[in-house]
mmCIF file of C-alpha atoms in Angstrom:
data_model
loop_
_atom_site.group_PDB
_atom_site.id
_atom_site.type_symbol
_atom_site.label_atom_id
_atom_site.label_comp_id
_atom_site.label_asym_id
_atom_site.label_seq_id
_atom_site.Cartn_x
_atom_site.Cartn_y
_atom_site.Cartn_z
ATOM 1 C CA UNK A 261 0.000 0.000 0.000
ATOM 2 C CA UNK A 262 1.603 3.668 -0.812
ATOM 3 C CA UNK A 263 2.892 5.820 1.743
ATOM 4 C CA UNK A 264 1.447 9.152 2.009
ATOM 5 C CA UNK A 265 3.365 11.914 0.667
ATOM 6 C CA UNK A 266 5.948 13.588 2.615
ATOM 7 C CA UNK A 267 5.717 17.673 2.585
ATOM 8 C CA UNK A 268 9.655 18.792 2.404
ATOM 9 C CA UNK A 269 10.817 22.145 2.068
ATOM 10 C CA UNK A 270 7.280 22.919 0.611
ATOM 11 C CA UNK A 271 7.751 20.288 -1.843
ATOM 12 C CA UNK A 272 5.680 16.387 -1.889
ATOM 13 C CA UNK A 273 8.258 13.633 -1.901
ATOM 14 C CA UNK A 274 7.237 10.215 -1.626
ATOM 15 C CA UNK A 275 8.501 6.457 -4.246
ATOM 16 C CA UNK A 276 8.838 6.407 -7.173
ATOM 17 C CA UNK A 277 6.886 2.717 -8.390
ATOM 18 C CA UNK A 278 8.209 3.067 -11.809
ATOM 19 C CA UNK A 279 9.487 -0.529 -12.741
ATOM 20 C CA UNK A 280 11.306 0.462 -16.127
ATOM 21 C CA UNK A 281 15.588 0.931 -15.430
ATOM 22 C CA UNK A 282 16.900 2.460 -19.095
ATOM 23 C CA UNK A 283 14.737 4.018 -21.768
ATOM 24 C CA UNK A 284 15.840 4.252 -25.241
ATOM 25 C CA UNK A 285 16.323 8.298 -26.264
ATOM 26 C CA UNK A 286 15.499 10.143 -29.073
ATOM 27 C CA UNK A 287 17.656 12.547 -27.871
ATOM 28 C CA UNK A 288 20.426 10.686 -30.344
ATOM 29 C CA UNK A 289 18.903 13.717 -32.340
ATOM 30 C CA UNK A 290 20.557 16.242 -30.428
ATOM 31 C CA UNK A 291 23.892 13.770 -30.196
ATOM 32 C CA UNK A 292 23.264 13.441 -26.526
ATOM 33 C CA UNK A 293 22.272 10.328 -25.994
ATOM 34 C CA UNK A 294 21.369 6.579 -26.796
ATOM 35 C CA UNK A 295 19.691 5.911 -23.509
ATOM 36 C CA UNK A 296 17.904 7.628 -20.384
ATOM 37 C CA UNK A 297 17.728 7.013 -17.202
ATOM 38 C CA UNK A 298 15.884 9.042 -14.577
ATOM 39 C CA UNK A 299 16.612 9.044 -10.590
ATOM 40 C CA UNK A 300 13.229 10.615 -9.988
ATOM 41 C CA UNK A 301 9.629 11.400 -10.972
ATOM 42 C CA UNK A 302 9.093 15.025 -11.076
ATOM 43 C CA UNK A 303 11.599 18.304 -10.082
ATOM 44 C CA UNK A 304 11.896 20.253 -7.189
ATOM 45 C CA UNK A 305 13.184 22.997 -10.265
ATOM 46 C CA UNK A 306 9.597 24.232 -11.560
ATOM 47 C CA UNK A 307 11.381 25.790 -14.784
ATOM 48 C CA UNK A 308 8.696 27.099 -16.387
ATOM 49 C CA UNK A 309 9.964 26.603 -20.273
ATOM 50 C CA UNK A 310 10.250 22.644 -18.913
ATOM 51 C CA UNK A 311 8.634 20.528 -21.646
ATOM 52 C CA UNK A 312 8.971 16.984 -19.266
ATOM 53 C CA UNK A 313 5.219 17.208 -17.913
ATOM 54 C CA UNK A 314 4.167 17.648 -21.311
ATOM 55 C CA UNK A 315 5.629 14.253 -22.133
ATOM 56 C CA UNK A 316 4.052 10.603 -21.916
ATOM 57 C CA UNK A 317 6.329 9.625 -19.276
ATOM 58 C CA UNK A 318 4.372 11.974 -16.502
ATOM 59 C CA UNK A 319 1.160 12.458 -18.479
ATOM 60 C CA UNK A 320 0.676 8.959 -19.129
ATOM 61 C CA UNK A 321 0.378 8.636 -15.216
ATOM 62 C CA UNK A 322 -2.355 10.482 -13.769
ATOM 63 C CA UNK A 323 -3.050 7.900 -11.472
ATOM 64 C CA UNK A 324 -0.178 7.300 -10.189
ATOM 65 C CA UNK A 325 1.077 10.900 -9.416
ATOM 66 C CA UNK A 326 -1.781 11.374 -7.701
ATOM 67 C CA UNK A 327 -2.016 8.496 -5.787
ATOM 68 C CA UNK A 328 1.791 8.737 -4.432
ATOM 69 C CA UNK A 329 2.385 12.527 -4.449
ATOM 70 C CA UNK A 330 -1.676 14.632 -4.842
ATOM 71 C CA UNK A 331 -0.763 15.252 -7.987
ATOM 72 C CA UNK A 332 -4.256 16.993 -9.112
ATOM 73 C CA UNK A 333 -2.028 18.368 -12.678
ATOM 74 C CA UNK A 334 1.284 17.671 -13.342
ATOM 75 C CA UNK A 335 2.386 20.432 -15.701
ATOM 76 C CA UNK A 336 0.622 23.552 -13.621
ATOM 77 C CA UNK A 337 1.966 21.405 -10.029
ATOM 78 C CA UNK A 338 5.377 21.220 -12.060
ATOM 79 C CA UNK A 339 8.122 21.989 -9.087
ATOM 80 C CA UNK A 340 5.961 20.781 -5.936
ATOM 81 C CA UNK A 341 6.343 17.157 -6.805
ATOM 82 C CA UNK A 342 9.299 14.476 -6.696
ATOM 83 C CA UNK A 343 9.447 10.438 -6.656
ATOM 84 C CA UNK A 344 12.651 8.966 -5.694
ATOM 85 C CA UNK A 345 14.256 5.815 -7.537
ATOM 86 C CA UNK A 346 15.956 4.917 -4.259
ATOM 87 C CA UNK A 347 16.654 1.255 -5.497
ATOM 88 C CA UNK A 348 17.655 2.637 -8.880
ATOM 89 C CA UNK A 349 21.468 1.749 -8.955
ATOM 90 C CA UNK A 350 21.146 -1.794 -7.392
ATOM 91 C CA UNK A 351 18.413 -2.366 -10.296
ATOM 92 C CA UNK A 352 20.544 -1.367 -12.823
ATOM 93 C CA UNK A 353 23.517 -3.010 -11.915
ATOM 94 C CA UNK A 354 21.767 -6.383 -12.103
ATOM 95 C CA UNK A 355 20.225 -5.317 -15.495
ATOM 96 C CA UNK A 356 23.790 -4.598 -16.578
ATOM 97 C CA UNK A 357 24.887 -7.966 -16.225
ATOM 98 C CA UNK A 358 21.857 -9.256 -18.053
ATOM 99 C CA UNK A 359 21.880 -7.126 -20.638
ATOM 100 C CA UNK A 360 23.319 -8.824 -23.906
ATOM 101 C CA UNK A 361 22.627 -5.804 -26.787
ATOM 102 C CA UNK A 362 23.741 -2.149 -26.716
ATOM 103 C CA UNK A 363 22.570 0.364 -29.031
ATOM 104 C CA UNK A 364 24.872 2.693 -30.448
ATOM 105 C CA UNK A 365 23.997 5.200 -33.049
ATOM 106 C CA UNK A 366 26.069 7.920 -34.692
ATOM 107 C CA UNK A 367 24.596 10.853 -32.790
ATOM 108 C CA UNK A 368 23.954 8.763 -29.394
ATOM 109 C CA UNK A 369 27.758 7.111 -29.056
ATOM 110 C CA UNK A 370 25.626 4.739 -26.618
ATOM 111 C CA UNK A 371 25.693 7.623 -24.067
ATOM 112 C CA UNK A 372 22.790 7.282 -21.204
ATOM 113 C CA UNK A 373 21.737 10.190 -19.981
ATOM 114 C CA UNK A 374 21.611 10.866 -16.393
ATOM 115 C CA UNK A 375 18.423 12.724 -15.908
ATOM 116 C CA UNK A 376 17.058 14.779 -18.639
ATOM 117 C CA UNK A 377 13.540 14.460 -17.225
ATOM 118 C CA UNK A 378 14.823 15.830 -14.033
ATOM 119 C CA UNK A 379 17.395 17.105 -12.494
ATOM 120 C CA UNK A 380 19.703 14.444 -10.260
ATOM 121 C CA UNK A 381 20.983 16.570 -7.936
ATOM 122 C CA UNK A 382 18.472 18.589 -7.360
ATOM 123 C CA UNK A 383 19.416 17.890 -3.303
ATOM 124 C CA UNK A 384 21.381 15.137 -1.418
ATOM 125 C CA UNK A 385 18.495 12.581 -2.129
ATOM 126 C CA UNK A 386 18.841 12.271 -5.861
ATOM 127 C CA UNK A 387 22.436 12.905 -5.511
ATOM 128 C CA UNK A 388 23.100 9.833 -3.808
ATOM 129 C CA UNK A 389 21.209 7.668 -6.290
ATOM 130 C CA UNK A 390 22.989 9.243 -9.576
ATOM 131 C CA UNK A 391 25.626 8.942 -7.518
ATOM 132 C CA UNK A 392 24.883 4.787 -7.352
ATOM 133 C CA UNK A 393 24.203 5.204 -11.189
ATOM 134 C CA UNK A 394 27.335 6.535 -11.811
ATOM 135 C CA UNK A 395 29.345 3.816 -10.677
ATOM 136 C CA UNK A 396 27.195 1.022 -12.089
ATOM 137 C CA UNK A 397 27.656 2.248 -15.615
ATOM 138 C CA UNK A 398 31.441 2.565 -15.228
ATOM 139 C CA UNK A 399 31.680 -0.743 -13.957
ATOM 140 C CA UNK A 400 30.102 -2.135 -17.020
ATOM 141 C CA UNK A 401 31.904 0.325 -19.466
ATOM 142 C CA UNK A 402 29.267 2.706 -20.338
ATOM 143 C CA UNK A 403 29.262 6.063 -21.195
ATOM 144 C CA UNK A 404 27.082 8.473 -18.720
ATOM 145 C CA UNK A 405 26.172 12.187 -19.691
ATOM 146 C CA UNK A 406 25.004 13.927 -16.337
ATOM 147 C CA UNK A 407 23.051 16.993 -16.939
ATOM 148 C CA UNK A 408 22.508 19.050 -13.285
ATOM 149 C CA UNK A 409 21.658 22.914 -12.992
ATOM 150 C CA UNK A 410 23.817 21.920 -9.113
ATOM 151 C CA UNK A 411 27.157 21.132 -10.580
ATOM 152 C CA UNK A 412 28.177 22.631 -6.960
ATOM 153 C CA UNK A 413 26.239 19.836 -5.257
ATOM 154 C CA UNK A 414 27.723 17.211 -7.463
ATOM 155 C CA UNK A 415 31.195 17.880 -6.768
ATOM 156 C CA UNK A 416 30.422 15.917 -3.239
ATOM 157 C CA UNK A 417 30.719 13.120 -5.319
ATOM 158 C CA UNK A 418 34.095 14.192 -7.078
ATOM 159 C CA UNK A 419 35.875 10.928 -6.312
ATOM 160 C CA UNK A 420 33.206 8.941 -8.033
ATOM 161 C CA UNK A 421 33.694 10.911 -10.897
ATOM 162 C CA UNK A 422 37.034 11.012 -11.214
ATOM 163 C CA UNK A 423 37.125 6.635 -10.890
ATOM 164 C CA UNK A 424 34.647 6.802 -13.508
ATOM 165 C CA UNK A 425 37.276 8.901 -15.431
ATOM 166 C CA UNK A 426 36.740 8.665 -19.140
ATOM 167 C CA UNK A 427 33.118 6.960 -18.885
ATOM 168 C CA UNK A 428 31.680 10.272 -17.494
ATOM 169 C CA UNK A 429 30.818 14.045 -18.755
ATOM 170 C CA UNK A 430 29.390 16.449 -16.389
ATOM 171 C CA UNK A 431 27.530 19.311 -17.810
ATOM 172 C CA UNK A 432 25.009 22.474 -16.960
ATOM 173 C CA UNK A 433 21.972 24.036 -18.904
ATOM 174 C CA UNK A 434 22.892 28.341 -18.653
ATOM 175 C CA UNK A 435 20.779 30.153 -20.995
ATOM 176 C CA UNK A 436 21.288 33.567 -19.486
ATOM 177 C CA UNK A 437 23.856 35.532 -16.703
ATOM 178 C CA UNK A 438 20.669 37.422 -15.586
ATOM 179 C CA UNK A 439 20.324 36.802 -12.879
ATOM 180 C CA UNK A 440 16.953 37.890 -11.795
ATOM 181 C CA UNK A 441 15.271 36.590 -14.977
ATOM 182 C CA UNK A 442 16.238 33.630 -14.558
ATOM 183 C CA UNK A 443 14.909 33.375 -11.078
ATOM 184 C CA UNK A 444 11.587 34.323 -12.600
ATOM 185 C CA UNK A 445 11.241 31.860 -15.374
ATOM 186 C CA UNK A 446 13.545 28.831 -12.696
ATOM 187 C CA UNK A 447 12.120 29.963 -9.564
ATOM 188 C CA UNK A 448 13.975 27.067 -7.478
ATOM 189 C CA UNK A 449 17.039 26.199 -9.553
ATOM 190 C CA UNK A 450 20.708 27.383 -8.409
ATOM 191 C CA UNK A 451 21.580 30.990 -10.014
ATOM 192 C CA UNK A 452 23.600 30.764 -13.332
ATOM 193 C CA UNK A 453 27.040 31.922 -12.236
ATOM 194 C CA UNK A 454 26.702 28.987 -9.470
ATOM 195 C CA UNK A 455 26.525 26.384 -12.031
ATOM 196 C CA UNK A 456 29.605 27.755 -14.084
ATOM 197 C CA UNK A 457 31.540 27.725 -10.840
ATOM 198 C CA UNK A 458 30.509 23.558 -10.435
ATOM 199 C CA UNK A 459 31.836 23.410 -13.889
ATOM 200 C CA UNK A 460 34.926 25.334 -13.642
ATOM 201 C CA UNK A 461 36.139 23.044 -10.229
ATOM 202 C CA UNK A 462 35.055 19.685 -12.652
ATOM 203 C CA UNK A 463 37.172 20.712 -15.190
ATOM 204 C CA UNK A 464 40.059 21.525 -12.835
ATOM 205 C CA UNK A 465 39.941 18.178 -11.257
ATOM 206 C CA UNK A 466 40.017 16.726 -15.107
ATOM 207 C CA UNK A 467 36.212 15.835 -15.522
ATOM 208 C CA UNK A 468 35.142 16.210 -19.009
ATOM 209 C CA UNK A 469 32.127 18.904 -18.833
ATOM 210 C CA UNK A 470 29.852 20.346 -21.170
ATOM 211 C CA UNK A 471 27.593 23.489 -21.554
ATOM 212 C CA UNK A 472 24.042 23.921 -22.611
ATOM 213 C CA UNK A 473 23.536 27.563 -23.955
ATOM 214 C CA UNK A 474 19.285 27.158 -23.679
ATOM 215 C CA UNK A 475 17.234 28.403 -24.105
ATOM 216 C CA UNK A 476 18.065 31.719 -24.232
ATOM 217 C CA UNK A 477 15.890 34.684 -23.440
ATOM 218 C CA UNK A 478 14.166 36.511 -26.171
ATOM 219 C CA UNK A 479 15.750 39.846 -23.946
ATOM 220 C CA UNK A 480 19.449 39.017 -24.695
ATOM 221 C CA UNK A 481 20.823 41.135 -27.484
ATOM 222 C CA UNK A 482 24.108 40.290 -28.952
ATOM 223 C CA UNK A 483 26.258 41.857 -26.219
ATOM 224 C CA UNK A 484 24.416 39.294 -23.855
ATOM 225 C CA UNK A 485 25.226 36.789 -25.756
ATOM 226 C CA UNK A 486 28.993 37.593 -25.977
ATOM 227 C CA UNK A 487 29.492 37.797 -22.017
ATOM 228 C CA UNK A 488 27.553 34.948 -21.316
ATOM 229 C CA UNK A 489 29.712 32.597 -24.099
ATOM 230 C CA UNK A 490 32.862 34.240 -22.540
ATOM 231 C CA UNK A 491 32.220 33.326 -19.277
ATOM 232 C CA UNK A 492 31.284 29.555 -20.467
ATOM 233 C CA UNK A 493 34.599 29.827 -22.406
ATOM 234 C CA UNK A 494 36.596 30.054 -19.079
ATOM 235 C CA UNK A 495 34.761 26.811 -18.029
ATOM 236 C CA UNK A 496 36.747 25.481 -20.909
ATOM 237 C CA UNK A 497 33.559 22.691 -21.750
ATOM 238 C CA UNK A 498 33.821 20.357 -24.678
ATOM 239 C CA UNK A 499 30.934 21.032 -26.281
ATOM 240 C CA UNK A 500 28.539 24.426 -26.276
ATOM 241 C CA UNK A 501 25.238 23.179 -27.231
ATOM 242 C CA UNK A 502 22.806 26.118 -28.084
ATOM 243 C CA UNK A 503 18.774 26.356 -28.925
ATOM 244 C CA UNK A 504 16.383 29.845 -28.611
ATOM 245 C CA UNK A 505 13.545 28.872 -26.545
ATOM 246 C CA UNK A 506 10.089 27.044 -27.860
ATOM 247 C CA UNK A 507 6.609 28.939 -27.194
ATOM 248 C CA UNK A 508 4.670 25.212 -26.917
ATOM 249 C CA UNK A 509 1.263 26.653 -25.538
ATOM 250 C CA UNK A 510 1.101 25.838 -21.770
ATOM 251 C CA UNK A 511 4.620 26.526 -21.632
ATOM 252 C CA UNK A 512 4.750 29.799 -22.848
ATOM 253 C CA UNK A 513 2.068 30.777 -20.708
ATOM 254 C CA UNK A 514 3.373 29.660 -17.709
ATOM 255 C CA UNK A 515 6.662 31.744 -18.107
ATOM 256 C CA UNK A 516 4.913 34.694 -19.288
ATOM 257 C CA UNK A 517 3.000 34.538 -16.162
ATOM 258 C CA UNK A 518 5.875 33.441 -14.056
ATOM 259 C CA UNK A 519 7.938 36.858 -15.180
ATOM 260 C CA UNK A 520 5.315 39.425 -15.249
ATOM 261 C CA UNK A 521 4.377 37.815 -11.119
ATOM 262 C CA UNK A 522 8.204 38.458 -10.713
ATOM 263 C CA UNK A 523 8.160 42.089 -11.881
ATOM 264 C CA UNK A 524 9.975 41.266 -15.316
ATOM 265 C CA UNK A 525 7.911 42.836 -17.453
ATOM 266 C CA UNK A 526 10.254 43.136 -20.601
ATOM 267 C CA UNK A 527 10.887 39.344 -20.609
ATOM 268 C CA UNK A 528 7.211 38.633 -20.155
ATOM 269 C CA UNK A 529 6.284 41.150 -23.179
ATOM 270 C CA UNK A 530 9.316 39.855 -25.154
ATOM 271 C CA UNK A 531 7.853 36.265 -24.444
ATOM 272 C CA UNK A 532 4.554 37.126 -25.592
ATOM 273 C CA UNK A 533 5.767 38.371 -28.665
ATOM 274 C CA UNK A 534 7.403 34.790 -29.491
ATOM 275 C CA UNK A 535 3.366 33.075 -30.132
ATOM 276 C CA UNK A 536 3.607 35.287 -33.567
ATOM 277 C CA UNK A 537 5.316 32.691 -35.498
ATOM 278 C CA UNK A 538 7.159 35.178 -37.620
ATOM 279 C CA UNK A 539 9.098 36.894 -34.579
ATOM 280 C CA UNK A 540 9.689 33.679 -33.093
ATOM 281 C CA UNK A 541 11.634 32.690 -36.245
ATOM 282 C CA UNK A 542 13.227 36.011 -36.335
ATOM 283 C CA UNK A 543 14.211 35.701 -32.988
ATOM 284 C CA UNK A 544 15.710 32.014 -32.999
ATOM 285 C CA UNK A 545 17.711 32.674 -36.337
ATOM 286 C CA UNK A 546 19.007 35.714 -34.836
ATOM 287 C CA UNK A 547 20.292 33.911 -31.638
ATOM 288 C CA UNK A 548 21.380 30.905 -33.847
ATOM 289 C CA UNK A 549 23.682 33.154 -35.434
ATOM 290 C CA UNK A 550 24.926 35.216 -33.175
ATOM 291 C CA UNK A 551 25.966 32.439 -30.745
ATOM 292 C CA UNK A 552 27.830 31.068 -34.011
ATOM 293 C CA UNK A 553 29.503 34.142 -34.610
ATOM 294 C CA UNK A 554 30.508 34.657 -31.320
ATOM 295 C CA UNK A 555 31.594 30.991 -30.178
ATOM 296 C CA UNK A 556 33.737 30.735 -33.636
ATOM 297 C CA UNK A 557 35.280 34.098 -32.951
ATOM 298 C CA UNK A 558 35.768 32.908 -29.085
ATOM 299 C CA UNK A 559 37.267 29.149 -29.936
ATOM 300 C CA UNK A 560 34.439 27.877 -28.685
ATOM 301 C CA UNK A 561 33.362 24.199 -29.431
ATOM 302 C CA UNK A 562 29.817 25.591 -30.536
ATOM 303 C CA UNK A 563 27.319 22.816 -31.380
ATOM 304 C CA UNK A 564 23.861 24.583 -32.508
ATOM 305 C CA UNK A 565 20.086 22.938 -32.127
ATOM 306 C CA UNK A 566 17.833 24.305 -34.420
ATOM 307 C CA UNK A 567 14.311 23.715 -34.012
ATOM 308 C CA UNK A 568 12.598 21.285 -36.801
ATOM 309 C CA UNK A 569 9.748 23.982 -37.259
ATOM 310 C CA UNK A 570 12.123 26.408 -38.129
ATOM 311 C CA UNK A 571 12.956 24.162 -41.416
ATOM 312 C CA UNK A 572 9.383 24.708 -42.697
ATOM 313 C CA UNK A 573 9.369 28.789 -41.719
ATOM 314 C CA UNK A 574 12.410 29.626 -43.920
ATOM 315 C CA UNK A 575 14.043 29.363 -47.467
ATOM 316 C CA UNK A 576 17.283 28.204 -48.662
ATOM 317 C CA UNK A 577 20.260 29.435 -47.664
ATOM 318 C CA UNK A 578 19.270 29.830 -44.121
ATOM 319 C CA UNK A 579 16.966 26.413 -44.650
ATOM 320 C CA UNK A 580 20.333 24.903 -45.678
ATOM 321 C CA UNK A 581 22.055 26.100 -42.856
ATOM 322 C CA UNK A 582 19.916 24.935 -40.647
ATOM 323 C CA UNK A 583 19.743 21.455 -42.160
ATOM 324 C CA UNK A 584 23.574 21.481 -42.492
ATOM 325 C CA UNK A 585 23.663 21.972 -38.254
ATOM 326 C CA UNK A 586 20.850 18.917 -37.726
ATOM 327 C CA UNK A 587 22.924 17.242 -39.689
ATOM 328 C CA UNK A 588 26.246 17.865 -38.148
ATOM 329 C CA UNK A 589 27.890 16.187 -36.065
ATOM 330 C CA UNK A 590 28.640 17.375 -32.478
ATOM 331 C CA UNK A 591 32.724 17.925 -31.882
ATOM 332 C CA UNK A 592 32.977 17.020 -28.648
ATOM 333 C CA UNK A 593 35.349 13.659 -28.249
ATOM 334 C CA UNK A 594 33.187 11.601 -25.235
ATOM 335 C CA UNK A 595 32.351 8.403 -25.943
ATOM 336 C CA UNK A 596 35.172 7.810 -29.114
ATOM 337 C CA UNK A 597 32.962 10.167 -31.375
ATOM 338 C CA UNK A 598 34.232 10.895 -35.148
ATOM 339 C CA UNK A 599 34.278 14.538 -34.733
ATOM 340 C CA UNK A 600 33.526 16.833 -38.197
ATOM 341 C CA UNK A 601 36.631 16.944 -39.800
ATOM 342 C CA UNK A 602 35.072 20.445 -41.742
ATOM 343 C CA UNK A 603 34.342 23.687 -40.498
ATOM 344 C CA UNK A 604 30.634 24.416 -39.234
ATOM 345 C CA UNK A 605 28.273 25.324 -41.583
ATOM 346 C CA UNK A 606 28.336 29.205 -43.052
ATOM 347 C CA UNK A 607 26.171 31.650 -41.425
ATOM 348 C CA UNK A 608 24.242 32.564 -44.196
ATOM 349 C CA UNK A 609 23.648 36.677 -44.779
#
């Protein structure tokens, strides 16, 4: 019979039933991953642009959100909820050893991702499983991309990383340096300068790291753009991957809300803006650029994630260009990748 939620720094915690260990990813289409594999049901983040309660994985499971966490609606509840996979690593160790096929395609290396449906170390709790996950999948061999906005918390767990050495790339999602906005559209997540800092002490004890430059805001001219990829540049990461943000519907609304309720009432007009289609394409072209521009000008291993709907709002050459980049193959080295051998694809005028 379920246990009752638990009410913990204003957030429900409770199990997380879930029987399945590693998920095959489409995320092979960013060349992130082959695999996913998730310490936890649910975020104690609440980033409003989040598109993970929009996805089968929680909608799929009214029931049991509700009946292990009150979870009345999971996208609009997004933040106040979390199920822990406390029995996670022990489960996937003995999967490991049963496990007789691995898939590895060009853009997933066989990487599993450790969590992109949440964030695993979001406090000590998750920490200490991904920590458990960690170690399995170096034991057996495999590659593990962790993706944490608390690269700061993660580093308690340093000398697992380092023993995982070469099976093991630590990276951070920082769309913008502002501070303030980002508070209003990731109300719980550590401040962006505090995830470089993780990242910088990774690097320095030799842990491969990587950045995610998304989304960024529709506020950010180019200037904002330039200190923010200078900044990730003395992180020295082995991969910049960058996307503009999406307007999906309840998304967009929720951050809109979410700023204007914290006062930031350019970023909430400049978000509004983004539902006309056309200025969302001008924006996301412009940023797409820019951060190419900048990155190349910077040395900066820039890896860029154009939207699929921007293919059918534009015409060759920018069309081309932004085929060229979904095309393209990301430079970082993890996981024995055959890194382009060309330059990136030319910005087109």
């Amino acid at each position: 019979m379920p246990q009752p939620p638990q009410l913990q720094d204003g957030v429900r915690t409770g199990e997380d039933p879930t029987k399945a260990i590693l998920s095959e990813s489409s995320l092979n289409g960013k060349y992130l991953c082959d695999y996913s594999i998730n310490v936890a049901t649910g975020c104690r983040h609440g980033c409003k642009f989040c598109y993970v309660p929009s996805t089968p994985q929680i909608r799929a499971r009214p029931d049991m959100l509700e009946e292990e966490a009150d979870v009345q609606n999971s996208q609009k509840e997004w933040g106040s909820y979390v199920l822990y996979r406390d029995d996670l690593p022990e489960r996937l160790d003995e999967h490991l050893d049963r496990k007789r096929t691995w898939r590895e395609t060009e853009g997933g290396c066989g990487i599993v991702g450790i969590s992109f449906s949440t964030d695993c170390y979001m406090d000590g709790r998750a920490g200490e499983i991904t920590q458990g996950v960690v170690e399995a999948l170096a034991d057996h061999q495999k590659n593990a991309r962790v993706l944490t906005r608390n690269p700061i918390l993660a580093l308690q767990d340093i000398d697992v990383f380092e023993q995982a050495g070469e099976y093991v790339t630590v990276g951070s999602s920082v769309p913008t340096l502002n501070r303030a906005e980002a508070a209003a559209i990731e109300p719980q997540a550590p401040a962006p300068e505090h995830r470089l800092r993780g990242l910088e002490e990774f690097n320095e004890y030799g842990i491969q790291t990587y950045v995610s430059v998304s989304p960024t805001y529709p506020t950010m001219d180019s200037g904002d753009i330039r200190n923010l990829l200078q900044r990730v540049a003395e992180c020295d990461p082995d991969v910049v991957f960058h996307e503009p943000i999406n307007p999906r519907a309840g998304n967009a609304e929720m951050c809109i809300r979410a700023a204007r309720e914290a006062g930031k009432l350019e970023l909430a007009n400049e978000l509004e803006a983004l539902r006309d289609v056309d200025q969302w394409v001008d924006y996301s072209i412009t940023h797409l650029k820019t951060v190419q521009e900048i990155g190349t000008e910077l040395g900066l291993p820039i890896h860029l994630w154009p939207d699929k709907e921007l293919l059918k709002h534009t015409e060759p050459p920018v069309s081309d260009w932004l085929k060229a980049w979904r095309e393209r193959q990301s430079p970082e080295e993890f996981a024995g990748r055959d890194t382009p051998e060309c330059d990136p694809p030319e910005i087109p005028n």
